[in-house]
Short mmCIF file of C-alpha atoms and ligand atoms in Angstrom, two decimals:
data_model
loop_
_atom_site.label_atom_id
_atom_site.label_comp_id
_atom_site.label_asym_id
_atom_site.label_seq_id
_atom_site.Cartn_x
_atom_site.Cartn_y
_atom_site.Cartn_z
CA MET A 698 160.79 156.40 256.26
CA LEU A 699 164.01 154.87 254.92
CA ASP A 700 165.36 155.67 251.48
CA ILE A 701 166.29 152.14 250.39
CA LYS A 702 168.67 151.73 247.45
CA LEU A 703 167.81 148.60 245.48
CA ALA A 704 170.92 146.84 244.15
CA PRO A 705 169.85 143.17 244.28
CA ALA A 706 171.62 140.14 242.85
CA THR A 707 171.35 139.68 239.10
CA GLU A 708 172.10 135.96 239.35
CA HIS A 709 169.89 133.66 241.38
CA LYS A 710 170.85 130.61 243.39
CA ALA A 711 169.07 127.32 242.78
CA LYS A 712 166.14 126.91 245.21
CA PRO A 713 166.43 124.04 247.70
CA ASP A 714 164.06 121.04 247.75
CA GLU A 715 161.08 122.31 249.78
CA SER A 716 160.53 118.92 251.40
CA LYS A 717 164.03 119.00 252.94
CA LEU A 718 164.43 122.59 254.14
CA GLY A 719 165.19 121.95 257.81
CA PHE A 720 165.83 125.16 259.77
CA GLY A 721 168.39 127.87 259.01
CA ILE A 722 170.37 126.00 256.37
CA TYR A 723 169.64 127.90 253.14
CA TYR A 724 169.82 131.66 252.53
CA THR A 725 168.18 133.76 249.86
CA ASP A 726 169.84 135.87 247.15
CA ASN A 727 169.81 139.22 248.94
CA MET A 728 170.10 140.96 252.29
CA PHE A 729 169.16 144.36 253.70
CA ILE A 730 171.78 146.57 255.36
CA VAL A 731 171.59 150.01 256.94
CA ASP A 732 174.48 151.72 258.74
CA HIS A 733 174.32 153.72 261.94
CA THR A 734 176.92 156.32 262.88
CA GLU A 735 176.96 158.28 266.12
CA GLY A 736 176.03 161.89 265.40
CA ILE A 737 174.51 161.01 261.99
CA GLY A 738 171.95 158.28 262.73
CA TRP A 739 170.80 155.63 260.24
CA HIS A 740 172.08 156.02 256.68
CA ASP A 741 172.74 154.16 253.44
CA ALA A 742 169.87 151.67 253.54
CA ARG A 743 170.32 149.13 250.76
CA ILE A 744 169.30 145.73 249.45
CA VAL A 745 172.36 143.98 248.11
CA PRO A 746 173.39 140.43 247.16
CA TYR A 747 173.68 138.05 250.15
CA ALA A 748 177.41 137.81 250.86
CA PRO A 749 179.92 137.66 253.74
CA ILE A 750 180.21 140.98 255.55
CA ALA A 751 183.58 142.67 256.06
CA LEU A 752 184.29 143.33 259.76
CA ASP A 753 187.44 144.67 261.37
CA PRO A 754 188.81 141.93 263.67
CA ALA A 755 188.55 144.50 266.48
CA ALA A 756 184.83 145.11 265.80
CA MET A 757 183.18 145.34 269.22
CA VAL A 758 180.50 142.73 268.44
CA LEU A 759 183.22 140.09 268.15
CA HIS A 760 184.63 140.78 271.61
CA TYR A 761 181.81 141.95 273.81
CA ALA A 762 178.76 140.31 272.17
CA MET A 763 177.27 143.74 271.45
CA GLU A 764 174.41 142.55 269.27
CA SER A 765 170.69 141.80 269.23
CA PHE A 766 168.38 139.92 266.89
CA GLU A 767 164.79 139.13 266.00
CA GLY A 768 163.00 136.17 264.46
CA MET A 769 159.91 136.43 262.27
CA LYS A 770 158.44 134.73 259.20
CA ALA A 771 156.80 135.44 255.83
CA TYR A 772 154.08 133.02 254.69
CA ARG A 773 152.63 132.17 251.28
CA THR A 774 148.83 132.05 251.25
CA PRO A 775 146.80 129.68 249.00
CA ASN A 776 146.21 132.49 246.47
CA GLY A 777 149.95 133.25 246.29
CA ASP A 778 149.96 136.38 248.45
CA ILE A 779 152.84 136.83 250.88
CA GLN A 780 152.13 137.95 254.43
CA LEU A 781 153.90 138.71 257.71
CA PHE A 782 152.65 137.99 261.22
CA ARG A 783 152.53 140.92 263.67
CA PRO A 784 155.82 142.47 262.43
CA ASP A 785 155.28 145.56 264.60
CA LYS A 786 155.62 143.33 267.69
CA ASN A 787 159.11 142.24 266.61
CA ALA A 788 160.05 145.86 265.92
CA GLU A 789 158.84 146.91 269.37
CA ARG A 790 160.66 144.04 271.07
CA MET A 791 163.89 144.93 269.30
CA ILE A 792 163.60 148.48 270.60
CA ASN A 793 163.25 147.11 274.15
CA THR A 794 166.20 144.77 273.64
CA ASN A 795 168.38 147.51 272.19
CA ARG A 796 167.62 149.91 275.02
CA ARG A 797 168.96 147.31 277.48
CA MET A 798 171.95 146.48 275.27
CA CYS A 799 172.85 150.14 274.45
CA LEU A 800 172.35 149.53 270.73
CA PRO A 801 170.57 151.91 268.32
CA SER A 802 167.06 151.00 267.11
CA LEU A 803 165.11 151.65 263.97
CA PRO A 804 161.68 153.18 264.57
CA VAL A 805 158.88 150.58 264.24
CA GLU A 806 157.75 151.89 260.81
CA ASP A 807 161.30 151.75 259.40
CA PHE A 808 161.90 148.24 260.76
CA VAL A 809 158.67 147.01 259.13
CA GLN A 810 159.44 148.91 255.92
CA ALA A 811 162.87 147.23 255.70
CA VAL A 812 161.42 143.75 256.30
CA LYS A 813 158.69 144.29 253.71
CA ALA A 814 161.18 145.67 251.15
CA LEU A 815 163.49 142.66 251.46
CA VAL A 816 160.68 140.09 251.47
CA SER A 817 159.18 141.78 248.42
CA VAL A 818 162.48 141.34 246.54
CA GLU A 819 162.75 137.73 247.82
CA LYS A 820 159.11 136.74 247.13
CA ASP A 821 160.08 133.73 245.02
CA TRP A 822 161.98 132.37 248.03
CA VAL A 823 158.85 132.07 250.19
CA PRO A 824 158.27 128.31 249.96
CA HIS A 825 154.95 126.77 248.87
CA GLN A 826 154.73 123.45 250.72
CA PRO A 827 152.50 123.14 253.80
CA GLY A 828 154.46 123.76 257.00
CA THR A 829 157.14 125.88 255.31
CA SER A 830 157.84 129.62 255.48
CA LEU A 831 160.55 132.21 254.94
CA TYR A 832 162.31 132.82 258.27
CA ILE A 833 163.47 136.43 258.62
CA ARG A 834 166.40 137.29 260.84
CA PRO A 835 166.95 141.02 261.53
CA PHE A 836 170.00 141.79 263.70
CA VAL A 837 172.10 144.68 264.93
CA ILE A 838 175.87 144.52 265.42
CA ALA A 839 178.40 146.95 266.90
CA THR A 840 180.99 147.42 264.16
CA GLU A 841 183.44 149.94 265.61
CA PRO A 842 187.01 148.59 265.95
CA HIS A 843 187.77 149.24 269.62
CA LEU A 844 188.95 147.09 272.52
CA GLY A 845 187.91 149.28 275.43
CA VAL A 846 184.56 148.36 276.95
CA ARG A 847 182.08 151.11 276.08
CA THR A 848 179.24 151.69 273.63
CA SER A 849 180.11 151.56 269.94
CA LYS A 850 180.03 154.60 267.65
CA THR A 851 179.07 152.58 264.57
CA HIS A 852 176.53 149.80 264.01
CA GLN A 853 174.81 147.92 261.25
CA PHE A 854 171.24 146.63 261.11
CA ILE A 855 171.07 143.69 258.73
CA ILE A 856 168.25 141.37 257.62
CA ILE A 857 168.80 137.93 256.12
CA CYS A 858 166.17 135.38 255.09
CA SER A 859 166.10 131.59 255.11
CA PRO A 860 163.41 129.30 253.67
CA VAL A 861 162.55 126.87 256.48
CA GLY A 862 160.51 123.83 257.43
CA ALA A 863 160.06 122.61 261.01
CA TYR A 864 162.49 123.86 263.69
CA TYR A 865 162.72 120.46 265.37
CA SER A 866 163.47 117.40 263.25
CA THR A 867 160.59 115.75 265.16
CA GLY A 868 158.18 118.25 263.48
CA ILE A 869 154.91 118.50 265.40
CA ASN A 870 155.72 115.31 267.35
CA PRO A 871 156.36 115.87 271.08
CA VAL A 872 159.86 116.86 272.24
CA LYS A 873 161.58 115.62 275.40
CA ILE A 874 162.62 118.36 277.81
CA PHE A 875 165.23 118.32 280.56
CA VAL A 876 164.61 120.64 283.52
CA GLU A 877 167.91 122.39 284.33
CA ASP A 878 168.58 122.55 288.06
CA GLU A 879 172.27 123.58 288.07
CA TYR A 880 172.83 126.40 285.55
CA THR A 881 170.58 129.44 285.16
CA ARG A 882 169.65 131.44 282.09
CA ALA A 883 168.52 134.81 283.41
CA CYS A 884 168.41 136.78 286.63
CA PRO A 885 166.34 139.80 287.65
CA GLY A 886 167.94 142.95 286.27
CA GLY A 887 169.82 140.94 283.63
CA THR A 888 169.20 140.45 279.92
CA GLY A 889 166.75 137.52 280.02
CA PHE A 890 163.91 139.50 278.45
CA THR A 891 166.05 140.57 275.49
CA LYS A 892 166.84 138.78 272.29
CA CYS A 893 170.61 139.08 272.52
CA GLY A 894 173.02 136.43 271.32
CA GLY A 895 174.70 136.18 274.73
CA ASN A 896 171.57 134.65 276.25
CA TYR A 897 171.72 131.84 273.73
CA ALA A 898 175.50 131.32 273.99
CA ALA A 899 175.20 130.97 277.76
CA SER A 900 172.43 128.39 277.38
CA LEU A 901 174.40 125.94 275.26
CA ILE A 902 176.11 124.13 278.12
CA SER A 903 172.73 122.97 279.35
CA GLN A 904 171.60 121.98 275.86
CA VAL A 905 174.72 119.81 275.54
CA LYS A 906 173.93 118.24 278.91
CA ALA A 907 170.31 117.65 277.85
CA HIS A 908 171.41 116.02 274.59
CA GLU A 909 173.80 113.71 276.45
CA LEU A 910 170.86 112.55 278.55
CA GLY A 911 168.70 111.98 275.46
CA TYR A 912 166.62 115.18 275.76
CA GLU A 913 166.13 117.79 273.06
CA GLN A 914 165.93 121.02 275.05
CA THR A 915 166.30 122.57 278.47
CA LEU A 916 163.54 124.07 280.59
CA TRP A 917 165.05 126.86 282.68
CA LEU A 918 164.05 127.61 286.26
CA ASP A 919 164.34 130.98 288.00
CA SER A 920 167.87 131.89 289.10
CA GLN A 921 167.16 132.79 292.72
CA GLU A 922 165.35 129.74 294.07
CA HIS A 923 165.59 127.22 291.19
CA LYS A 924 161.92 126.71 291.87
CA TYR A 925 159.74 128.35 289.21
CA VAL A 926 159.50 127.40 285.53
CA GLU A 927 160.65 130.13 283.13
CA GLU A 928 161.32 129.26 279.47
CA VAL A 929 162.89 126.78 277.12
CA GLY A 930 165.35 129.25 275.55
CA SER A 931 164.17 128.76 271.98
CA MET A 932 160.52 128.79 273.13
CA ASN A 933 158.16 130.02 275.83
CA CYS A 934 156.51 127.19 277.73
CA PHE A 935 152.85 126.49 278.59
CA PHE A 936 151.41 123.92 281.04
CA LYS A 937 147.76 122.85 281.11
CA ILE A 938 146.93 121.64 284.60
CA ASP A 939 143.40 120.68 285.57
CA GLY A 940 141.82 122.92 282.92
CA THR A 941 143.96 126.05 283.46
CA VAL A 942 146.81 126.99 281.14
CA TYR A 943 149.88 128.41 282.94
CA THR A 944 152.82 130.27 281.43
CA ALA A 945 155.60 132.18 283.18
CA PRO A 946 155.11 135.94 283.56
CA THR A 947 157.35 138.15 281.42
CA VAL A 948 158.83 139.98 284.37
CA GLY A 949 162.35 140.50 283.04
CA THR A 950 163.79 136.99 282.91
CA VAL A 951 161.52 135.57 280.20
CA LEU A 952 161.41 136.53 276.52
CA PRO A 953 158.11 138.23 275.64
CA GLY A 954 157.36 135.94 272.70
CA VAL A 955 155.07 137.09 269.90
CA THR A 956 153.69 133.54 269.60
CA ARG A 957 153.32 133.45 273.40
CA MET A 958 151.20 136.62 273.43
CA SER A 959 149.16 135.40 270.46
CA CYS A 960 148.43 132.07 272.20
CA ILE A 961 147.32 133.89 275.36
CA ASP A 962 144.99 136.07 273.25
CA LEU A 963 143.49 133.01 271.53
CA LEU A 964 143.07 131.03 274.77
CA LYS A 965 141.29 133.98 276.41
CA LYS A 966 139.09 134.38 273.32
CA TRP A 967 138.13 130.69 273.63
CA GLY A 968 137.27 131.13 277.31
CA ILE A 969 140.09 128.93 278.57
CA PRO A 970 141.52 130.15 281.91
CA VAL A 971 145.10 131.42 281.55
CA SER A 972 147.40 132.16 284.47
CA GLU A 973 150.63 134.15 284.23
CA ASP A 974 151.45 133.57 287.90
CA ARG A 975 154.77 131.93 288.72
CA LEU A 976 154.46 128.15 288.57
CA PRO A 977 156.69 125.94 290.75
CA ILE A 978 158.22 122.96 288.93
CA ALA A 979 157.24 120.86 291.97
CA ASP A 980 153.57 121.64 291.19
CA VAL A 981 154.06 120.50 287.59
CA MET A 982 155.60 117.18 288.69
CA GLN A 983 152.92 116.68 291.35
CA ALA A 984 150.19 117.41 288.80
CA SER A 985 151.69 114.72 286.61
CA LYS A 986 151.56 112.22 289.51
CA ASP A 987 147.94 113.22 290.19
CA GLY A 988 147.01 112.77 286.53
CA LYS A 989 146.26 116.50 286.18
CA LEU A 990 149.13 117.53 283.89
CA GLU A 991 147.07 117.55 280.72
CA GLU A 992 149.37 119.24 278.21
CA VAL A 993 152.76 120.93 277.99
CA PHE A 994 153.86 122.84 274.89
CA GLY A 995 156.44 125.36 273.78
CA THR A 996 155.69 128.37 271.60
CA GLY A 997 158.00 130.38 269.36
CA THR A 998 158.29 131.86 265.90
CA ALA A 999 160.72 129.17 264.82
CA ALA A 1000 159.05 126.28 266.64
CA VAL A 1001 155.40 127.53 266.31
CA ILE A 1002 153.67 125.16 268.79
CA SER A 1003 155.85 122.33 269.96
CA PRO A 1004 154.20 119.71 272.17
CA VAL A 1005 156.29 118.34 275.04
CA GLY A 1006 155.95 114.60 275.63
CA GLU A 1007 158.35 114.17 278.52
CA LEU A 1008 159.82 116.33 281.31
CA ARG A 1009 162.73 115.17 283.44
CA TYR A 1010 163.40 116.90 286.73
CA GLU A 1011 165.94 115.61 289.27
CA GLY A 1012 165.56 111.97 288.31
CA ASP A 1013 161.77 112.20 288.23
CA VAL A 1014 160.12 111.89 284.81
CA ALA A 1015 156.68 113.19 283.82
CA TYR A 1016 155.16 111.61 280.71
CA ILE A 1017 152.57 113.89 279.16
CA ASN A 1018 149.47 112.90 277.23
CA ASN A 1019 150.91 109.51 276.17
CA GLY A 1020 153.47 111.29 273.98
CA GLU A 1021 150.73 112.70 271.78
CA ILE A 1022 149.86 116.29 270.90
CA GLY A 1023 147.12 117.60 273.23
CA GLU A 1024 143.80 119.08 272.19
CA ILE A 1025 144.64 122.69 273.08
CA SER A 1026 148.15 122.49 271.57
CA HIS A 1027 146.56 121.13 268.40
CA LYS A 1028 143.89 123.83 268.27
CA LEU A 1029 146.46 126.57 268.86
CA TYR A 1030 148.71 125.14 266.15
CA ASP A 1031 145.85 124.87 263.63
CA THR A 1032 144.53 128.35 264.41
CA LEU A 1033 147.87 130.16 264.43
CA THR A 1034 149.24 128.48 261.33
CA GLY A 1035 145.82 128.78 259.67
CA ILE A 1036 145.96 132.55 260.15
CA GLN A 1037 149.64 132.75 259.21
CA TRP A 1038 149.26 130.72 256.00
CA GLY A 1039 146.01 132.50 255.12
CA ILE A 1040 143.94 129.30 255.33
CA ILE A 1041 141.50 130.66 257.90
CA GLU A 1042 140.21 134.19 258.24
CA ASP A 1043 142.40 136.51 260.31
CA ASP A 1044 139.75 137.93 262.64
CA MET A 1045 142.51 139.10 265.02
CA GLY A 1046 144.03 141.57 262.50
CA TRP A 1047 147.47 139.99 262.90
CA THR A 1048 148.60 139.54 259.30
CA VAL A 1049 150.25 142.18 257.12
CA LYS A 1050 150.46 141.80 253.33
CA VAL A 1051 153.72 142.28 251.46
CA ASP A 1052 153.23 143.95 248.05
C1 LIG B 1362 162.56 132.27 267.09
O1 LIG B 1362 161.66 131.55 267.49
O2 LIG B 1362 162.42 133.02 266.12
C2 LIG B 1362 163.85 132.27 267.74
O3 LIG B 1362 164.52 133.26 267.64
C3 LIG B 1362 164.30 131.07 268.46
C4 LIG B 1362 165.62 130.52 268.04
C5 LIG B 1362 165.70 130.07 266.63
C6 LIG B 1362 166.78 131.36 268.47
#
């Protein structure tokens, strides 16, 4: 249990127009910080005004990307309550990330306590309009000034919050995805399963390439054979082929998404066959030619459910469901967001109230 000192802002920023939030543009009045020192552990937990942080220019995070992060959301229900979605899953994933990245972790209870404490102070920032939420970004950075490559002796765990609308400017309309066949995102034994900034930095070259070709995002293939579909970087990816829903296994190169696992749980509950076997991209393109590629969609905390309308692979293009959202994607979106926004009953026990 953390002893959190409350020293929040006394002046409040003007709230942005909820119909024009976009993603990750506005930040709330306060942030949570706790320090970690080797030999002492976590100390000085506090909620303080949102402000630039002072870092020594030699801080290890700036040189060796020694950091990790999480993404989660707080939702406003119709009766004005504020709730989180499976926050323990983010806490557990951060522990797994930090083990791989040699960063210190907060225990699950302390992580959730810190998120709840900040969201409670920032309640008024949880937007009201349908489709909006308060995005929560916990992250850990190595703060020790040192240029030798080794683990850091000091760290900070920080949480910031941002009121958001849809991640993609297209909203729930299908996105166009470019299948990357040159660069790779993750290899066995690497950091692909973690939420570390380096994974995202290394993916940008492909996103730039995709944009130049008129596509929004990249679908990554496995690094060894460039054969099997993995993930979209900002989302996990699902393919409905001839009645079965496929998604890549989380075997070390794919992020174990909280939305991914929730979709699998819902699909199984609805009796829809789900396969986590490796899926060759060639099978996806062939299924499209055979008229059996019924739906493709991405899942993520930021993106929620994002239908894919077009896939381009080596000059071949698959058009999916006439560029419209598919039945299963729609049902998953309605059910997940219904539970998250408190519109339908949470019979999965996934939501956690913030007092
Ligand atoms: C999320 O879905 O929360 C993510 O972290 C994806 C992206 C914004 C980095």
